[in-house]
């Protein structure tokens, strides 16, 4: 069972975190740097005014005490900042006394940190201080030749107010962006969650063996590709399931027919009134049914081993001429009993890399198919040859041929061509092709009216003649 919310909640939260993180990073990068920039710009202006004032101070005669007050007031108006001139006492500890102040308060002592630092270091000093809860930007510079200290101080509330406006707007924008992200993220996540749930239901149907409903997803993303893969899997499993059901049904039918026949003949043979000739005929027919069952059981065992990957196929040098000769010797009595003519053709250079027993099994299936499906008097030619670097065993006949609609399915399991000469279980050719493929070969059919040819093509080996190995 999935957790509440599932992927929808996960994707929505992930999108919120991404958007929130991006805006939070933008806030941390923009706001502090903006505040520093605005404050520094104002303090830079104060520094320029302080240097200009110090230059003017050095060239002004302050023999009249009122002239210093007038100088301070004029500087304050020009710089738009509070202007103070301190007298320095020291050297240790250094203390300051106000000589002139554009805001009043002349003669008072001062502990302003920026002015004290300028007095100690004799360098231009910048700083930011708070007085009565208000922020100020300050610049202090030493005055020559008197050694006094000039301090310019201005409120920076306007700059900080600008920063606060930017902060508020960023926060509003963040809130709106998060709300939009939550809505869009939830919608996108819901859509993806629905698609994933559809795939989950499809997988559950397939797991339960229901292959009738297709897996459909029109997206062109990864989920769409996954759905297409699921659909291919469904089709293949449906084909396998159909083949399995057909296999079970056909196998049951093929087993049931000879068993019923055996049961009937055994019941008839139990009759004491049967004459010996009839009893012998029943025994012969019963023996044929037993042989049919034995062959069917062997075929089914081979198929099960091939499907399970447990069928062993040897790789050895096989002289196809010897194999064909043994095959003809084996089938000659059957051919004579059915009125067929067997013709043998051999090529001593036809050596194959294969399993000799399996080659004979394939040859029996091909020749047996020709004997069973052609009328008496048909000539069946069994040949071994070497062609284009391959070793070939061919079985051809001059019978009526195989119709095209049957030729395409003749290698399917349990498939039989119905007709006056149809017989067998329909497994021989299917097993022949699979055995050939396991030996690195093929079984091909070429059929036309008056000529049908099955060709087993196998990897060829060098021809050995005495001490010589000749490769063609």
Coordinates of C-alpha atoms in Angstrom, one line a residue, residues 42-313:
X42 CA 26.4 57.6 1.0
X43 CA 29.5 57.1 3.1
X44 CA 31.7 57.6 0.0
X45 CA 30.0 60.9 -0.5
X46 CA 30.8 61.9 3.1
X47 CA 34.4 60.8 2.6
X48 CA 34.8 63.0 -0.5
X49 CA 33.2 66.0 1.4
X50 CA 35.4 65.3 4.5
X51 CA 38.6 65.4 2.4
X52 CA 37.4 68.6 0.6
X53 CA 36.6 70.1 4.0
X54 CA 40.0 69.2 5.4
X55 CA 41.7 70.8 2.5
X56 CA 39.7 74.0 3.0
X57 CA 40.3 73.9 6.7
X58 CA 44.1 73.9 6.2
X59 CA 43.9 77.1 4.2
X60 CA 41.5 79.0 6.4
X61 CA 42.4 81.5 9.2
X62 CA 40.5 80.7 12.4
X63 CA 41.9 83.5 14.5
X64 CA 38.3 84.6 15.2
X65 CA 36.6 81.8 17.3
X66 CA 33.3 82.5 15.5
X67 CA 34.9 81.7 12.2
X68 CA 35.2 78.0 13.1
X69 CA 31.4 77.8 13.9
X70 CA 30.7 79.5 10.6
X71 CA 33.0 77.0 8.8
X72 CA 31.3 74.1 10.4
X73 CA 27.8 75.4 9.6
X74 CA 28.8 76.0 6.0
X75 CA 30.3 72.5 5.7
X76 CA 27.1 71.0 7.1
X77 CA 24.9 72.8 4.6
X78 CA 27.2 71.7 1.7
X79 CA 27.5 68.1 2.7
X80 CA 24.0 67.7 4.1
X81 CA 25.6 66.1 7.2
X82 CA 26.2 67.0 10.8
X83 CA 29.7 68.5 11.0
X84 CA 31.8 68.4 14.2
X85 CA 35.4 69.5 14.8
X86 CA 37.1 67.8 17.9
X87 CA 40.2 68.8 19.7
X88 CA 42.4 65.9 20.5
X89 CA 44.0 65.3 23.9
X90 CA 46.5 62.5 24.6
X91 CA 48.5 60.7 23.6
X92 CA 47.5 58.0 26.2
X93 CA 44.6 57.8 26.7
X94 CA 43.3 59.8 23.7
X95 CA 40.2 61.9 24.5
X96 CA 38.2 64.4 22.5
X97 CA 36.5 67.7 23.2
X98 CA 34.0 69.3 20.8
X99 CA 35.2 72.6 19.4
X100 CA 32.4 73.3 17.0
X101 CA 29.2 71.3 16.1
X102 CA 26.7 72.2 13.4
X103 CA 24.0 70.8 15.7
X104 CA 25.2 72.7 18.8
X105 CA 27.0 71.3 21.8
X106 CA 30.4 73.0 21.5
X107 CA 32.7 72.4 24.4
X108 CA 31.4 69.0 25.3
X109 CA 33.5 65.9 25.5
X110 CA 32.9 63.1 23.0
X111 CA 33.5 59.3 22.9
X112 CA 32.5 58.8 19.3
X113 CA 34.3 55.6 18.2
X114 CA 34.9 56.8 14.6
X115 CA 36.4 60.1 15.7
X116 CA 38.6 58.3 18.3
X117 CA 39.8 55.8 15.7
X118 CA 40.8 58.7 13.4
X119 CA 42.6 60.4 16.2
X120 CA 44.6 57.3 17.1
X121 CA 45.5 56.2 13.5
X122 CA 45.7 59.7 11.9
X123 CA 43.9 58.0 8.9
X124 CA 40.5 58.4 7.3
X125 CA 38.0 56.3 9.3
X126 CA 34.6 55.2 8.2
X127 CA 31.9 53.6 10.3
X128 CA 28.3 53.0 11.1
X129 CA 26.9 53.8 14.5
X130 CA 23.5 54.1 16.2
X131 CA 22.4 57.0 18.4
X132 CA 19.1 56.9 20.1
X133 CA 18.0 54.0 18.0
X134 CA 18.8 55.8 14.7
X135 CA 21.5 54.5 12.3
X136 CA 24.2 56.9 11.1
X137 CA 27.0 56.7 8.6
X138 CA 30.2 58.6 9.6
X139 CA 33.6 59.6 8.3
X140 CA 36.4 61.1 10.4
X141 CA 39.6 62.7 9.2
X142 CA 42.5 64.5 11.0
X143 CA 42.9 68.2 10.3
X144 CA 46.3 69.7 9.6
X145 CA 48.2 71.6 10.9
X146 CA 46.1 71.8 14.1
X147 CA 45.8 68.0 14.7
X148 CA 42.0 68.4 15.3
X149 CA 39.6 65.7 14.0
X150 CA 36.7 66.5 11.6
X151 CA 33.6 64.2 11.8
X152 CA 30.8 64.1 9.2
X153 CA 27.7 62.2 10.3
X154 CA 24.5 61.6 8.4
X155 CA 21.4 59.5 8.9
X156 CA 21.1 56.5 6.6
X157 CA 17.5 55.7 7.4
X158 CA 16.4 56.5 3.8
X159 CA 18.9 53.9 2.4
X160 CA 17.7 51.3 4.9
X161 CA 14.1 52.2 4.2
X162 CA 14.8 51.4 0.5
X163 CA 16.3 48.1 1.6
X164 CA 13.2 47.3 3.7
X165 CA 11.0 48.0 0.7
X166 CA 13.0 45.6 -1.4
X167 CA 12.8 43.0 1.4
X168 CA 9.0 43.3 1.6
X169 CA 8.6 43.0 -2.2
X170 CA 10.9 40.0 -2.3
X171 CA 9.0 38.4 0.5
X172 CA 5.7 39.1 -1.3
X173 CA 7.1 37.7 -4.5
X174 CA 8.4 34.6 -2.7
X175 CA 4.9 34.0 -1.2
X176 CA 3.2 34.4 -4.6
X177 CA 5.8 32.2 -6.3
X178 CA 5.4 29.5 -3.6
X179 CA 1.7 29.6 -4.0
X180 CA 1.9 29.3 -7.8
X181 CA 4.5 26.5 -7.4
X182 CA 2.3 24.7 -4.9
X183 CA -0.7 24.8 -7.4
X184 CA 1.3 23.9 -10.5
X185 CA 3.4 21.3 -8.6
X186 CA 0.3 19.7 -7.2
X187 CA -1.4 19.7 -10.6
X188 CA 1.7 18.2 -12.4
X189 CA 2.3 15.7 -9.6
X190 CA -1.4 14.7 -9.7
X191 CA -1.2 14.1 -13.5
X192 CA 2.0 12.0 -13.1
X193 CA 0.5 10.2 -10.2
X194 CA -2.5 9.2 -12.2
X195 CA -0.3 8.0 -15.1
X196 CA 1.8 6.0 -12.6
X197 CA -1.4 4.5 -11.0
X198 CA -2.6 3.5 -14.5
X199 CA 0.7 1.7 -15.1
X200 CA 0.4 0.1 -11.7
X201 CA -3.1 -1.2 -12.5
X202 CA -1.9 -2.4 -15.9
X203 CA 1.0 -4.3 -14.2
X204 CA -1.4 -5.8 -11.7
X205 CA -3.7 -7.0 -14.5
X206 CA -0.7 -8.5 -16.4
X207 CA 0.5 -10.2 -13.1
X208 CA -3.0 -11.8 -12.8
X209 CA -2.9 -13.1 -16.3
X210 CA -5.3 -10.7 -17.9
X211 CA -3.9 -9.6 -21.2
X212 CA -7.0 -8.3 -22.9
X213 CA -6.7 -4.6 -22.1
X214 CA -3.9 -2.6 -23.8
X215 CA -1.5 -0.4 -21.8
X216 CA -2.0 3.1 -23.2
X217 CA -0.1 6.3 -22.3
X218 CA 0.2 9.1 -24.9
X219 CA 3.1 10.9 -23.2
X220 CA 6.4 11.2 -24.9
X221 CA 8.5 11.2 -21.7
X222 CA 10.0 8.4 -19.6
X223 CA 6.5 7.3 -18.4
X224 CA 5.4 7.1 -22.0
X225 CA 8.4 4.9 -22.8
X226 CA 7.7 2.8 -19.8
X227 CA 4.1 2.3 -20.8
X228 CA 5.2 1.3 -24.4
X229 CA 7.5 -1.2 -22.8
X230 CA 4.6 -2.6 -20.7
X231 CA 2.5 -2.8 -23.8
X232 CA 5.2 -4.8 -25.6
X233 CA 5.5 -7.1 -22.6
X234 CA 1.7 -7.5 -22.5
X235 CA 1.6 -8.5 -26.2
X236 CA 4.4 -11.0 -25.8
X237 CA 2.9 -12.5 -22.6
X238 CA -0.5 -12.7 -24.3
X239 CA 1.2 -14.6 -27.2
X240 CA 3.0 -16.9 -24.8
X241 CA -0.2 -17.5 -22.8
X242 CA -2.1 -18.3 -26.0
X243 CA 0.7 -20.6 -27.2
X244 CA 0.8 -22.3 -23.7
X245 CA -3.0 -22.9 -23.8
X246 CA -2.8 -24.2 -27.4
X247 CA 0.1 -26.4 -26.4
X248 CA -1.7 -27.9 -23.5
X249 CA -4.9 -28.4 -25.6
X250 CA -3.0 -30.0 -28.5
X251 CA -0.8 -32.2 -26.3
X252 CA -3.9 -33.4 -24.4
X253 CA -5.6 -34.2 -27.7
X254 CA -2.5 -35.9 -29.1
X255 CA -2.2 -38.0 -26.0
X256 CA -5.9 -38.8 -25.7
X257 CA -6.3 -40.1 -29.2
X258 CA -3.9 -43.0 -29.0
X259 CA -4.9 -43.8 -25.4
X260 CA -8.5 -44.1 -26.4
X261 CA -7.5 -46.2 -29.4
X262 CA -5.3 -48.5 -27.1
X263 CA -8.2 -48.8 -24.6
X264 CA -10.6 -49.9 -27.4
X265 CA -8.2 -52.4 -28.9
X266 CA -7.4 -53.9 -25.5
X267 CA -11.1 -54.2 -24.7
X268 CA -11.7 -56.0 -28.1
X269 CA -8.7 -58.3 -27.6
X270 CA -10.2 -59.4 -24.3
X271 CA -13.0 -61.1 -26.3
X272 CA -12.3 -64.8 -26.3
X273 CA -14.1 -65.3 -29.7
X274 CA -11.5 -63.4 -31.7
X275 CA -9.6 -65.5 -34.2
X276 CA -5.9 -65.3 -34.3
X277 CA -5.6 -63.3 -37.5
X278 CA -7.9 -60.6 -36.1
X279 CA -6.0 -60.7 -32.8
X280 CA -2.7 -60.3 -34.6
X281 CA -4.1 -57.3 -36.5
X282 CA -5.2 -55.7 -33.2
X283 CA -1.7 -56.3 -31.7
X284 CA 0.0 -54.7 -34.7
X285 CA -2.3 -51.7 -34.4
X286 CA -1.8 -51.5 -30.7
X287 CA 2.0 -51.6 -31.3
X288 CA 1.7 -48.7 -33.7
X289 CA -0.2 -46.6 -31.2
X290 CA 2.4 -47.4 -28.5
X291 CA 5.1 -46.3 -30.9
X292 CA 3.1 -43.1 -31.6
X293 CA 2.8 -42.4 -27.9
X294 CA 6.5 -43.1 -27.4
X295 CA 7.5 -40.7 -30.2
X296 CA 5.1 -38.0 -28.9
X297 CA 6.4 -38.4 -25.4
X298 CA 10.0 -38.1 -26.7
X299 CA 9.0 -35.0 -28.7
X300 CA 7.3 -33.4 -25.7
X301 CA 10.4 -34.1 -23.6
X302 CA 12.7 -32.5 -26.1
X303 CA 10.4 -29.4 -26.3
X304 CA 10.3 -29.1 -22.5
X305 CA 14.1 -29.4 -22.3
X306 CA 14.6 -26.8 -25.0
X307 CA 12.2 -24.4 -23.3
X308 CA 14.0 -24.9 -20.0
X309 CA 17.4 -24.5 -21.6
X310 CA 18.5 -28.0 -20.5
X311 CA 18.9 -29.7 -23.9
X312 CA 22.5 -30.5 -24.6
X313 CA 23.8 -30.3 -28.1

